[in-house]
Coordinates of C-alpha atoms in Angstrom, one line a residue:
M1 CA -5.8 8.9 9.0
G2 CA -9.3 7.6 8.7
R3 CA -10.7 4.9 11.0
G4 CA -9.9 1.4 9.7
S5 CA -6.9 2.6 7.7
L6 CA -3.2 2.3 8.0
S7 CA -1.0 5.4 7.1
I8 CA 2.0 4.5 5.0
G9 CA 3.4 8.0 4.5
K10 CA 2.9 11.2 2.7
I11 CA 3.4 12.4 -1.0
Y12 CA 3.2 16.1 -1.7
G13 CA 2.0 16.5 1.9
I14 CA -0.9 14.2 1.3
S15 CA -1.4 11.4 3.7
I16 CA -1.5 8.0 1.9
N17 CA -3.6 5.4 3.7
L18 CA -4.4 1.7 3.1
H19 CA -7.8 0.6 4.3
Y20 CA -7.8 -2.9 5.7
S21 CA -10.0 -4.1 2.8
W22 CA -7.1 -3.2 0.5
F23 CA -5.1 -6.1 1.8
L24 CA -8.0 -8.4 1.0
I25 CA -8.5 -7.3 -2.6
V26 CA -4.8 -7.4 -3.3
A27 CA -4.6 -11.0 -2.0
L28 CA -7.8 -12.0 -4.0
M29 CA -6.5 -10.4 -7.2
A30 CA -3.0 -12.0 -6.9
W31 CA -4.6 -15.4 -6.2
S32 CA -7.0 -15.0 -9.2
L33 CA -4.2 -14.0 -11.6
A34 CA -1.9 -16.7 -10.3
I35 CA -4.3 -19.7 -10.7
G36 CA -6.2 -18.5 -13.7
Y37 CA -5.2 -15.7 -15.9
F38 CA -1.4 -16.1 -16.2
P39 CA -1.4 -19.9 -16.5
A40 CA -3.8 -19.5 -19.5
Q41 CA -1.5 -16.8 -21.0
I42 CA 1.8 -18.7 -20.5
P43 CA 1.0 -22.4 -19.9
G44 CA 3.3 -25.0 -18.4
K45 CA 5.4 -22.8 -16.1
N46 CA 6.3 -23.0 -12.4
E47 CA 3.5 -22.3 -9.9
A48 CA 5.8 -19.9 -8.0
L49 CA 6.3 -17.9 -11.1
Y50 CA 2.6 -17.5 -11.6
W51 CA 2.3 -16.3 -8.0
L52 CA 5.1 -13.8 -8.5
M53 CA 3.4 -12.5 -11.6
G54 CA 0.1 -12.3 -9.8
V55 CA 1.4 -10.3 -6.9
L56 CA 3.4 -8.0 -9.1
A57 CA 0.4 -7.3 -11.3
A58 CA -1.8 -6.6 -8.3
L59 CA 0.7 -4.2 -6.8
L60 CA 1.2 -2.4 -10.1
L61 CA -2.5 -2.1 -10.5
F62 CA -2.9 -0.4 -7.1
A63 CA 0.1 1.7 -7.8
S64 CA -1.7 2.9 -10.9
V65 CA -4.8 3.6 -8.8
L66 CA -2.7 5.6 -6.4
L67 CA -1.2 7.6 -9.4
H68 CA -4.8 8.1 -10.7
E69 CA -5.8 9.6 -7.3
L70 CA -2.6 11.6 -7.0
S71 CA -3.3 13.2 -10.4
H72 CA -6.7 14.5 -9.0
S73 CA -4.9 15.7 -5.9
I74 CA -2.0 17.5 -7.6
V75 CA -4.4 19.3 -9.9
A76 CA -6.5 20.3 -6.9
I77 CA -3.5 21.6 -5.0
K78 CA -2.4 23.6 -8.0
N79 CA -5.9 25.2 -8.0
R80 CA -5.5 26.1 -4.3
I81 CA -7.8 23.3 -3.0
K82 CA -6.7 21.4 0.1
V83 CA -6.3 17.6 -0.2
E84 CA -6.2 15.8 3.2
S85 CA -5.5 12.2 2.2
I86 CA -5.7 9.4 -0.3
T87 CA -7.1 6.1 0.8
L88 CA -6.8 2.8 -1.2
F89 CA -9.6 0.3 -0.4
F90 CA -11.5 -2.7 -1.8
F91 CA -13.1 -0.8 -4.8
G92 CA -10.0 1.3 -5.7
G93 CA -9.1 4.7 -4.2
V94 CA -10.5 7.9 -3.0
A95 CA -8.9 11.3 -2.4
Q96 CA -10.4 13.4 0.5
V97 CA -10.6 16.8 -1.1
H98 CA -11.8 19.9 0.7
E99 CA -14.4 21.6 -1.6
D100 CA -13.9 25.1 -0.2
G101 CA -13.1 27.4 -3.1
F102 CA -14.4 24.8 -5.6
N103 CA -16.2 26.1 -8.7
A104 CA -17.3 24.4 -11.9
A105 CA -14.1 25.1 -13.8
K106 CA -11.9 23.7 -11.0
E107 CA -14.1 20.6 -10.6
L108 CA -13.8 19.9 -14.3
K109 CA -10.0 20.2 -14.2
V110 CA -9.7 18.0 -11.1
A111 CA -12.1 15.4 -12.3
I112 CA -10.7 14.9 -15.8
A113 CA -7.1 14.5 -14.5
G114 CA -7.7 11.0 -13.2
P115 CA -8.9 9.3 -16.4
L116 CA -6.1 11.2 -18.4
A117 CA -3.5 9.7 -15.9
S118 CA -5.0 6.2 -16.4
F119 CA -4.8 6.5 -20.2
A120 CA -1.2 7.8 -20.0
L121 CA -0.3 4.8 -17.7
A122 CA -2.0 2.4 -20.1
L123 CA 0.1 3.7 -23.0
I124 CA 3.4 3.6 -20.9
F125 CA 2.8 0.0 -19.7
F126 CA 1.8 -1.1 -23.2
L127 CA 5.0 0.4 -24.8
V128 CA 7.3 -1.1 -22.1
S129 CA 5.6 -4.5 -22.4
K130 CA 6.7 -4.6 -26.1
V131 CA 10.4 -4.5 -25.1
S132 CA 10.3 -6.7 -22.0
M133 CA 10.9 -10.5 -21.5
A134 CA 7.8 -12.7 -21.9
Y135 CA 6.9 -13.0 -18.2
V136 CA 7.3 -9.2 -17.5
S137 CA 5.6 -8.4 -20.8
S138 CA 2.5 -10.4 -19.8
V139 CA 2.2 -8.6 -16.5
L140 CA 2.7 -5.2 -18.0
A141 CA 0.2 -5.9 -20.8
Y142 CA -2.4 -6.9 -18.3
V143 CA -1.8 -3.8 -16.2
A144 CA -2.0 -1.6 -19.4
G145 CA -5.3 -3.2 -20.3
I146 CA -6.8 -2.6 -16.8
N147 CA -5.6 1.0 -16.8
L148 CA -7.4 1.5 -20.2
V149 CA -10.6 0.0 -18.7
L150 CA -10.2 2.1 -15.6
G151 CA -9.9 5.3 -17.6
I152 CA -12.9 4.4 -19.8
F153 CA -15.0 3.3 -16.8
N154 CA -14.3 6.4 -14.9
L155 CA -15.6 8.5 -17.8
I156 CA -19.1 7.1 -17.4
P157 CA -21.2 10.2 -16.7
G158 CA -22.6 9.0 -13.3
F159 CA -21.6 10.7 -10.0
P160 CA -19.4 10.0 -8.1
L161 CA -17.3 8.6 -10.9
D162 CA -14.9 11.0 -12.6
G163 CA -17.2 11.3 -15.6
G164 CA -20.0 12.0 -13.2
R165 CA -18.0 14.9 -11.7
V166 CA -17.3 16.2 -15.2
F167 CA -21.1 16.0 -15.9
R168 CA -21.8 17.8 -12.6
A169 CA -19.2 20.5 -13.4
I170 CA -21.0 21.2 -16.8
L171 CA -24.4 21.2 -15.1
W172 CA -23.1 23.5 -12.4
W173 CA -21.7 25.9 -15.0
K174 CA -25.1 25.9 -16.9
L175 CA -27.5 25.9 -13.9
K176 CA -25.4 28.0 -11.5
D177 CA -26.7 25.7 -8.7
L178 CA -24.5 23.1 -7.1
N179 CA -27.3 21.3 -5.4
K180 CA -29.3 20.8 -8.6
A181 CA -26.2 19.8 -10.6
T182 CA -25.3 17.2 -7.9
Y183 CA -28.9 15.9 -7.9
Y184 CA -28.9 15.3 -11.6
A185 CA -25.4 13.8 -11.7
A186 CA -26.2 11.6 -8.7
Q187 CA -29.4 10.4 -10.5
A188 CA -27.2 9.5 -13.5
G189 CA -24.9 7.7 -11.1
K190 CA -27.8 5.6 -9.8
V191 CA -28.8 4.7 -13.3
C192 CA -25.3 3.5 -14.1
A193 CA -25.3 1.5 -10.8
V194 CA -28.6 -0.2 -11.6
L195 CA -27.2 -1.1 -15.1
L196 CA -24.2 -2.7 -13.5
I197 CA -26.3 -4.7 -11.1
I198 CA -28.5 -5.9 -14.0
T199 CA -25.4 -6.8 -16.0
G200 CA -24.2 -8.9 -13.0
V201 CA -27.6 -10.6 -12.6
M202 CA -27.9 -11.4 -16.3
G203 CA -24.3 -12.8 -16.3
Y204 CA -25.3 -15.1 -13.4
F205 CA -28.3 -16.5 -15.3
A206 CA -26.0 -17.0 -18.4
G207 CA -23.7 -19.1 -16.3
R208 CA -21.0 -16.5 -15.6
I209 CA -19.9 -15.4 -12.1
D210 CA -20.3 -11.7 -12.4
L211 CA -20.7 -10.9 -8.6
W212 CA -18.2 -8.1 -9.0
Y213 CA -20.6 -6.1 -11.2
I214 CA -23.3 -6.5 -8.6
L215 CA -21.1 -5.4 -5.7
L216 CA -19.7 -2.4 -7.6
G217 CA -23.2 -1.4 -8.6
L218 CA -24.5 -1.6 -5.1
F219 CA -21.5 0.5 -3.9
L220 CA -22.0 3.1 -6.6
Y221 CA -25.7 3.4 -5.9
S222 CA -25.0 4.0 -2.2
V223 CA -22.2 6.5 -2.8
A224 CA -24.3 8.4 -5.3
N225 CA -27.1 8.7 -2.8
S226 CA -24.8 9.8 0.1
S227 CA -22.9 12.2 -2.2
Y228 CA -26.0 14.3 -2.9
S229 CA -26.9 14.3 0.8
Q230 CA -23.4 15.5 1.6
T231 CA -23.6 18.3 -0.9
V232 CA -26.9 19.5 0.5
L233 CA -25.5 19.2 4.0
G234 CA -22.5 21.4 3.0
S235 CA -24.7 24.1 1.4
I236 CA -26.4 24.4 4.8
L237 CA -23.5 24.0 7.2
K238 CA -21.0 26.2 5.3
K239 CA -23.2 29.2 6.0
V240 CA -23.0 28.8 9.8
K241 CA -19.9 29.7 11.8
V242 CA -18.7 27.6 14.8
K243 CA -18.8 30.7 17.0
D244 CA -22.5 31.0 16.4
I245 CA -23.3 27.6 17.9
M246 CA -20.5 26.8 20.3
M247 CA -21.0 26.4 24.0
K248 CA -18.8 28.9 25.8
K249 CA -19.8 27.6 29.2
F250 CA -18.9 23.9 29.7
R251 CA -17.8 21.6 32.4
T252 CA -14.3 20.2 32.4
L253 CA -12.8 17.3 34.4
D254 CA -9.5 17.3 36.3
A255 CA -7.0 14.9 34.9
G256 CA -5.8 13.9 38.4
S257 CA -9.3 12.9 39.6
S258 CA -9.9 9.2 40.3
V259 CA -12.2 7.4 37.9
L260 CA -13.8 5.5 40.8
K261 CA -14.8 8.8 42.5
A262 CA -16.1 10.5 39.4
D263 CA -19.7 11.5 40.1
F264 CA -22.1 12.8 37.4
K265 CA -25.3 13.1 39.4
K266 CA -25.2 16.8 39.1
V267 CA -24.9 16.8 35.3
I268 CA -26.5 13.5 34.3
S269 CA -29.6 15.4 33.0
S270 CA -27.3 17.7 31.1
D271 CA -26.8 17.3 27.3
Q272 CA -23.0 17.5 27.8
W273 CA -21.8 13.9 28.1
I274 CA -18.3 14.3 26.8
Y275 CA -15.8 16.5 28.7
P276 CA -12.5 18.3 28.1
V277 CA -9.9 17.1 30.5
K278 CA -7.7 19.7 32.2
A279 CA -4.3 19.4 33.8
G280 CA -3.9 22.8 35.6
R281 CA -5.2 25.3 33.0
K282 CA -4.3 23.2 30.0
I283 CA -6.7 21.0 28.1
I284 CA -5.0 17.7 27.6
G285 CA -7.7 15.5 26.2
V286 CA -11.4 14.6 26.2
V287 CA -13.3 11.8 27.9
S288 CA -16.9 10.6 27.8
Q289 CA -19.2 9.6 30.6
E290 CA -19.4 6.1 29.0
A291 CA -15.6 5.7 29.1
I292 CA -15.6 6.6 32.8
E293 CA -18.5 4.3 33.7
K294 CA -16.8 1.4 31.9
A295 CA -13.6 2.0 33.9
K296 CA -15.7 2.1 37.1
V297 CA -17.4 -1.2 36.3
S298 CA -14.0 -2.8 35.6
G299 CA -12.8 -1.6 39.0
R300 CA -9.8 0.0 37.3
K301 CA -7.9 2.3 39.6
A302 CA -7.1 5.0 37.1
K303 CA -7.1 8.8 36.9
I304 CA -9.4 10.6 34.5
G305 CA -6.3 11.7 32.5
D306 CA -5.3 8.0 32.0
I307 CA -8.5 7.1 30.1
A308 CA -8.9 10.4 28.2
T309 CA -8.3 10.6 24.5
P310 CA -5.1 12.8 24.2
I311 CA -5.8 16.2 22.7
A312 CA -3.1 15.5 20.0
K313 CA -5.5 12.9 18.6
V314 CA -8.5 15.1 18.8
K315 CA -8.9 17.6 15.9
S316 CA -10.1 21.0 16.9
V317 CA -11.8 24.0 15.2
T318 CA -11.6 27.7 15.5
P319 CA -14.5 30.1 16.1
D320 CA -14.3 31.3 12.5
D321 CA -14.4 27.8 10.9
D322 CA -17.7 26.8 9.4
C323 CA -19.9 24.0 10.8
M324 CA -19.2 21.8 7.8
K325 CA -15.6 21.5 8.9
A326 CA -16.7 20.6 12.4
Y327 CA -19.1 18.0 11.1
E328 CA -16.5 16.4 8.9
L329 CA -13.9 16.3 11.7
M330 CA -16.4 14.7 14.0
A331 CA -17.4 12.1 11.4
M332 CA -13.7 11.3 10.7
Q333 CA -12.9 10.8 14.4
G334 CA -16.2 9.3 15.6
M335 CA -16.5 12.1 18.1
E336 CA -19.6 13.8 19.4
I337 CA -17.9 17.1 20.4
L338 CA -14.9 19.1 19.3
P339 CA -12.9 21.6 21.3
V340 CA -13.0 25.2 19.9
M341 CA -9.5 26.7 20.2
G342 CA -8.6 30.3 20.3
K343 CA -5.3 31.9 21.2
G344 CA -3.8 28.6 22.1
K345 CA -6.5 27.5 24.6
A346 CA -10.0 25.9 24.6
I347 CA -12.6 28.6 24.6
G348 CA -15.6 26.5 23.9
I349 CA -17.0 23.2 22.5
V350 CA -19.2 22.4 19.6
K351 CA -21.5 19.4 19.7
A352 CA -22.8 17.1 17.0
A353 CA -26.3 17.4 18.6
T354 CA -26.3 21.2 17.9
I355 CA -25.3 20.7 14.3
S356 CA -28.1 18.1 13.9
E357 CA -30.6 20.7 15.3
I358 CA -29.5 23.2 12.6
L359 CA -30.2 20.5 9.9
S360 CA -33.5 19.7 11.4
I361 CA -34.6 23.4 11.4
E362 CA -33.5 23.8 7.7
N363 CA -35.3 20.6 6.7
A364 CA -38.5 21.9 8.5
K365 CA -38.2 25.2 6.6
K366 CA -38.0 23.3 3.3
R367 CA -41.1 21.2 4.1
K368 CA -43.1 24.4 4.7

């Protein structure tokens, strides 16, 4: 589960998470529909009914977004691509798909699955709305319309939208170069984002409140930019194995040691500032110098093991994993080091600083 998210279960082995911003957008959407859209569609009814319709429509819409992301994920799994999680958030949903084993054909299949699912849902909701009572029909017709818009919008050829991924897959197939394909698709994504922002600004001067277009445009521009950087990052780090950069000699701390007696004078100049914590010969967690110093300042009488992050909550890598996996796990957990496990025990650590050095060296080579 990512930071800032709540796990609500698993589907097909995929962790389903709700980012905290999801609750905000569901509440805003339900409120907007309850006080504006549905009273205009079916005037003169009870306020409680409008709220019920608003909440139902908002939940059905996000259930549709979940099915949209699940369609991507299921196609990915069928193509032997690992899917870690799906997270619903303010702007919709995102599936965390591991791109190991990806090629242009697989990307095309995975990308197109989402819009096709949205079009199918639009048709289903529309047909069911025709045989439902008035209140339910109005809700289903609204959700059908939004699914249709969602499907069309996602076909816009700007990365990281689904249409942008289709565009990248075609470029990848033609150019045989993922970095170049991503660059051009991301540039198209930026153009789409700028057009959304311009639409929002023009709407404002025309007397409409189109803040949503501006926010979505800013979000897409940022993600298009970071997506290209992430692809370039992967092209570098996937070539380097963890075993090539891991520290085999590292200091550990004893879980039974007192926090108040912990002394880092001998290692304060060292670049290792996060430590595996051992109970006997077993690694039970990790702890940072910062966490220990905070415990000292508070005067807390605790053992090192009491303030350590349990090993069960710390993802690990193996010597044969590539550095991109290590980088992604560190980013996901907000950690600066990861334990390297081999034969059931910690045999080393890999540091974010070392990965940063690799990237700096590669960037320096490119500048030459």
